[in-house]
Coordinates of C-alpha atoms and ligand atoms in Angstrom, one line a residue:
M285 CA 4.1 -110.9 -54.7
D286 CA 3.6 -110.9 -58.5
D287 CA 2.3 -113.8 -60.6
S288 CA 5.7 -115.0 -61.7
S289 CA 6.8 -115.7 -58.1
R290 CA 4.3 -118.4 -57.3
G291 CA 3.9 -122.0 -58.6
H292 CA 5.5 -122.9 -61.9
L293 CA 4.7 -122.8 -65.6
T294 CA 4.1 -125.8 -67.9
K295 CA 5.8 -126.1 -71.2
D296 CA 2.7 -124.4 -72.7
G297 CA 3.2 -121.5 -70.4
I298 CA 0.2 -122.4 -68.2
R299 CA 0.7 -121.5 -64.5
I300 CA 0.3 -124.3 -62.0
H301 CA -0.9 -122.7 -58.8
E302 CA -0.3 -123.9 -55.2
P303 CA -3.1 -125.4 -53.1
A304 CA -3.2 -122.3 -50.9
D305 CA -4.0 -120.2 -54.0
F306 CA -7.4 -121.7 -54.4
A307 CA -8.6 -119.7 -51.4
G308 CA -7.7 -116.4 -53.1
M309 CA -9.5 -117.4 -56.3
H310 CA -12.5 -118.5 -54.2
A311 CA -12.8 -115.1 -52.5
A312 CA -12.5 -113.2 -55.8
G313 CA -14.9 -115.5 -57.6
R314 CA -17.5 -115.3 -54.8
L315 CA -17.5 -111.5 -54.9
A316 CA -18.0 -111.4 -58.6
A317 CA -20.8 -113.9 -58.4
R318 CA -22.4 -112.1 -55.4
I319 CA -22.4 -108.9 -57.4
L320 CA -24.1 -110.6 -60.3
D321 CA -26.7 -111.9 -57.8
D322 CA -27.3 -108.4 -56.5
V323 CA -27.7 -107.0 -60.0
A324 CA -30.6 -109.3 -60.8
P325 CA -33.4 -107.0 -59.3
L326 CA -32.0 -104.0 -61.3
V327 CA -32.6 -105.7 -64.7
D328 CA -36.0 -104.5 -65.9
V329 CA -37.8 -102.9 -68.8
G330 CA -37.0 -99.1 -69.0
R331 CA -33.7 -99.5 -67.2
T332 CA -30.5 -98.5 -69.0
T333 CA -27.4 -100.6 -69.1
A334 CA -25.4 -97.5 -67.9
E335 CA -27.5 -97.5 -64.7
I336 CA -26.8 -101.1 -64.1
D337 CA -23.1 -100.6 -64.6
T338 CA -23.1 -97.6 -62.2
A339 CA -24.6 -99.9 -59.6
I340 CA -21.9 -102.5 -60.2
T341 CA -19.2 -99.9 -59.9
R342 CA -20.6 -99.0 -56.5
M343 CA -20.9 -102.6 -55.4
V344 CA -17.2 -103.3 -56.2
E345 CA -16.2 -100.2 -54.2
E346 CA -18.4 -101.1 -51.3
A347 CA -16.8 -104.5 -51.1
G348 CA -13.3 -102.9 -50.9
A349 CA -12.4 -104.6 -54.2
T350 CA -11.1 -103.3 -57.5
S351 CA -12.7 -103.6 -61.0
A352 CA -10.4 -105.4 -63.4
T353 CA -12.1 -103.8 -66.4
I354 CA -11.9 -100.1 -65.6
G355 CA -8.8 -98.9 -67.3
Y356 CA -8.2 -102.3 -69.0
K357 CA -6.9 -101.5 -72.5
G358 CA -8.8 -98.2 -72.2
Y359 CA -12.1 -99.7 -71.2
R360 CA -14.0 -97.4 -68.8
H361 CA -16.7 -99.5 -67.2
A362 CA -17.0 -102.1 -64.3
S363 CA -19.0 -104.5 -66.6
C364 CA -19.7 -105.5 -70.1
I365 CA -23.4 -105.7 -70.9
S366 CA -24.3 -107.4 -74.1
V367 CA -27.9 -107.2 -75.3
N368 CA -29.6 -109.5 -77.8
H369 CA -27.3 -109.9 -80.9
V370 CA -24.3 -108.4 -79.0
V371 CA -22.0 -111.4 -78.5
C372 CA -19.7 -109.8 -75.9
H373 CA -17.9 -106.6 -74.8
G374 CA -21.1 -104.6 -75.0
I375 CA -20.4 -101.1 -73.6
P376 CA -23.0 -99.9 -71.0
G377 CA -25.0 -97.0 -72.4
D378 CA -28.2 -94.9 -72.3
K379 CA -30.4 -97.2 -74.3
K380 CA -33.4 -98.5 -72.3
L381 CA -34.1 -102.2 -72.0
K382 CA -37.2 -103.4 -73.8
D383 CA -39.6 -106.2 -72.9
G384 CA -38.1 -109.5 -74.0
D385 CA -34.5 -108.2 -74.3
I386 CA -31.9 -110.8 -73.1
L387 CA -28.5 -109.6 -71.8
N388 CA -25.2 -110.9 -70.6
I389 CA -23.6 -109.1 -67.7
D390 CA -19.9 -109.8 -67.3
V391 CA -18.0 -108.7 -64.2
T392 CA -14.3 -109.1 -63.2
V393 CA -13.1 -108.1 -59.8
I394 CA -9.7 -108.2 -58.1
V395 CA -9.6 -109.2 -54.4
D396 CA -6.2 -109.4 -52.7
G397 CA -4.6 -109.6 -56.1
W398 CA -6.8 -112.5 -57.4
F399 CA -9.1 -112.1 -60.4
G400 CA -12.7 -113.4 -60.3
D401 CA -14.4 -113.3 -63.8
T402 CA -18.0 -114.4 -64.4
S403 CA -20.9 -113.6 -66.6
R404 CA -24.5 -114.8 -66.9
M405 CA -27.7 -114.1 -68.7
Y406 CA -30.7 -111.9 -67.6
V407 CA -34.0 -111.0 -69.2
A408 CA -36.0 -107.7 -69.1
G409 CA -39.7 -108.5 -68.8
K410 CA -40.9 -111.7 -70.4
L411 CA -38.4 -114.2 -71.7
P412 CA -39.3 -115.1 -75.4
R413 CA -39.4 -118.8 -76.2
K414 CA -36.5 -118.8 -78.7
A415 CA -34.3 -116.9 -76.3
E416 CA -35.2 -119.3 -73.5
R417 CA -33.9 -122.2 -75.6
L418 CA -30.7 -120.4 -76.5
I419 CA -30.0 -119.5 -72.9
E420 CA -30.7 -123.1 -71.8
V421 CA -28.4 -124.6 -74.3
T422 CA -25.6 -122.0 -73.6
H423 CA -25.9 -122.6 -69.9
D424 CA -25.8 -126.4 -70.3
A425 CA -22.9 -126.1 -72.8
L426 CA -20.8 -124.3 -70.1
F427 CA -21.5 -127.2 -67.7
K428 CA -20.6 -129.8 -70.4
G429 CA -17.3 -128.0 -70.6
I430 CA -16.8 -127.9 -66.8
E431 CA -17.6 -131.7 -66.6
A432 CA -14.6 -132.3 -69.0
V433 CA -12.3 -130.5 -66.5
R434 CA -10.0 -133.1 -64.8
P435 CA -6.3 -133.8 -64.7
G436 CA -5.3 -135.8 -67.8
N437 CA -8.0 -134.5 -70.0
T438 CA -7.1 -131.8 -72.6
F439 CA -8.4 -128.4 -73.5
G440 CA -9.6 -129.9 -76.7
D441 CA -11.8 -132.2 -74.7
I442 CA -13.4 -129.1 -73.1
G443 CA -14.0 -127.5 -76.5
H444 CA -15.3 -130.6 -78.0
A445 CA -17.8 -131.2 -75.2
I446 CA -19.2 -127.7 -75.7
Q447 CA -19.2 -127.7 -79.5
S448 CA -20.8 -131.1 -79.9
F449 CA -23.6 -130.2 -77.4
V450 CA -24.3 -126.9 -79.0
E451 CA -24.3 -128.1 -82.6
A452 CA -26.6 -131.1 -81.6
H453 CA -29.1 -128.3 -80.8
R454 CA -28.6 -126.7 -84.2
M455 CA -27.0 -123.6 -82.7
S456 CA -23.5 -122.3 -83.3
V457 CA -20.4 -121.7 -81.1
V458 CA -18.6 -118.4 -81.6
R459 CA -14.9 -118.9 -82.7
D460 CA -13.7 -115.3 -82.4
F461 CA -13.5 -115.1 -78.6
C462 CA -12.4 -117.7 -76.1
G463 CA -11.8 -118.3 -72.4
H464 CA -8.4 -117.7 -70.8
G465 CA -6.1 -118.6 -68.0
L466 CA -6.4 -116.2 -65.0
G467 CA -5.1 -116.0 -61.4
R468 CA -3.1 -113.0 -60.3
V469 CA -3.5 -111.8 -63.9
F470 CA -6.7 -111.1 -66.0
H471 CA -5.8 -112.9 -69.2
A472 CA -3.0 -115.6 -69.3
P473 CA -2.3 -118.7 -71.3
P474 CA -4.0 -120.8 -72.5
N475 CA -6.7 -119.7 -74.9
V476 CA -9.7 -121.8 -73.8
L477 CA -11.4 -122.6 -77.1
H478 CA -15.1 -123.5 -77.0
Y479 CA -14.7 -125.9 -79.9
G480 CA -12.2 -128.5 -80.8
R481 CA -11.3 -132.2 -81.1
P482 CA -10.9 -134.6 -78.2
G483 CA -7.4 -135.3 -77.0
T484 CA -5.9 -132.2 -78.6
G485 CA -4.3 -129.2 -76.9
P486 CA -2.5 -128.9 -73.6
V487 CA -3.2 -131.5 -70.9
L488 CA -5.0 -130.3 -67.8
E489 CA -3.1 -130.4 -64.5
E490 CA -4.2 -129.8 -60.9
G491 CA -3.6 -126.1 -60.0
M492 CA -4.5 -124.6 -63.4
F493 CA -7.0 -121.7 -63.2
F494 CA -9.0 -120.6 -66.2
T495 CA -12.4 -119.4 -67.4
I496 CA -14.8 -121.2 -69.6
E497 CA -17.2 -118.7 -71.3
P498 CA -19.0 -120.1 -74.4
M499 CA -20.8 -117.7 -76.6
V500 CA -23.6 -119.4 -78.6
N501 CA -25.6 -117.9 -81.5
L502 CA -29.0 -119.0 -82.8
G503 CA -27.7 -118.3 -86.3
R504 CA -24.2 -118.4 -87.8
P505 CA -21.0 -118.2 -85.7
E506 CA -19.4 -115.2 -87.4
T507 CA -19.0 -111.9 -85.5
K508 CA -17.9 -108.4 -86.2
V509 CA -16.6 -105.6 -83.9
L510 CA -18.4 -102.3 -84.2
A511 CA -16.6 -98.9 -84.7
D512 CA -16.3 -98.4 -81.0
D513 CA -13.6 -101.1 -81.1
W514 CA -15.3 -103.1 -78.4
T515 CA -18.9 -104.2 -79.1
A516 CA -18.9 -107.6 -80.8
V517 CA -22.1 -108.5 -82.7
T518 CA -23.4 -111.5 -84.7
R519 CA -22.9 -110.7 -88.4
D520 CA -26.3 -112.2 -89.2
K521 CA -28.0 -110.2 -86.3
S522 CA -29.1 -113.5 -84.7
L523 CA -29.5 -113.7 -81.0
S524 CA -26.4 -114.6 -78.9
A525 CA -25.9 -115.8 -75.3
Q526 CA -23.0 -116.4 -73.0
F527 CA -22.2 -117.8 -69.5
E528 CA -18.8 -117.7 -67.8
H529 CA -17.3 -119.4 -64.8
S530 CA -13.8 -119.2 -63.4
V531 CA -12.6 -122.6 -62.4
G532 CA -9.6 -124.4 -60.9
V533 CA -8.4 -127.9 -61.7
T534 CA -8.5 -130.1 -58.6
A535 CA -7.1 -133.7 -58.1
D536 CA -10.3 -135.2 -59.6
G537 CA -12.2 -132.5 -61.3
A538 CA -13.0 -128.8 -61.2
E539 CA -13.7 -126.3 -58.4
I540 CA -16.0 -123.5 -59.6
F541 CA -14.9 -120.2 -58.0
T542 CA -17.8 -118.2 -59.3
L543 CA -20.9 -120.1 -58.1
S544 CA -23.9 -117.9 -57.3
P545 CA -24.3 -117.6 -53.6
G546 CA -28.0 -117.1 -54.1
G547 CA -28.4 -119.9 -56.6
L548 CA -29.3 -117.3 -59.3
F549 CA -26.9 -118.2 -62.1
H550 CA -29.7 -118.9 -64.6
P551 CA -32.3 -116.2 -65.3
T552 CA -35.3 -118.5 -64.7
W553 CA -33.9 -119.5 -61.2
G554 CA -34.7 -117.7 -58.0
Ligands
MF3_274 N1 -14.6 -110.2 -68.6 C1 -14.2 -110.3 -70.0 C2 -13.7 -111.7 -70.1 O1 -14.5 -112.6 -69.9 C3 -13.2 -109.3 -70.5 C4 -13.7 -108.0 -70.5 S1 -12.5 -106.9 -70.9 C5 -13.3 -105.4 -71.0 O2 -12.6 -112.0 -70.4 F1 -12.3 -104.6 -71.1 F2 -14.0 -105.4 -72.1 F3 -14.0 -105.3 -70.0
CO275 CO1 -13.2 -114.1 -69.0
CO276 CO1 -15.7 -112.1 -68.2

């Protein structure tokens, strides 16, 4: 069954899924999160991001699942690994991690046709104090956004909750990348902006599935994409962090599909 045959679309083109579809998203989300748990011991000084990605490819295969990113728009890896001033879409490679490097690992898997998309931060060696503050604020900003998820609120409420929190900590929200609807497809309407004004944008309804994935910079918000056409970096070379959950709108809030089974979502936990 393809995406167009289930549920219905709102006037903004956002799919309203059926109650039974939450189980599919839960299974996909849990696998993506479990893989991110299992990756944690591999992140260390001297390790390359290509080695970490190879392990992720194997974990996806062993689970009998499919990587959503291998072959996506020509991308060739099972993860994006974004180190230090890389904002997102970092390509795994042969550079060795150094003490104090912070990195986001982003994995999307397909299980029984459902997409589970999540990312979180890791550290190689000792976490520097400035990076710790950035990671803390970015993590908490994601949860400010998730707390704004309930029927009747708008996508602008989510963006505003994230932006106002981040800027109160004198950090900046990246504008050039956003979250997205997902379900039986990887990227669907709406664009989930991580900034905005309360009460603006489409109204949330039970059965919507989407990601929230704020990218936060210590410096200015501007980014640029490198010549490889993927790697996005901060223009001012400042440090950047990101956390991502896939969520579904329930009758009275949000279900997080990508909760860490081991309670390891944050690098200083576990
Ligand atoms: N997982 C990313 C997201 O959060 C998308 C990665 S696409 C890739 O939407 F091709 F770069 F892997
Ligand atoms: Co995403
Ligand atoms: Co992702």
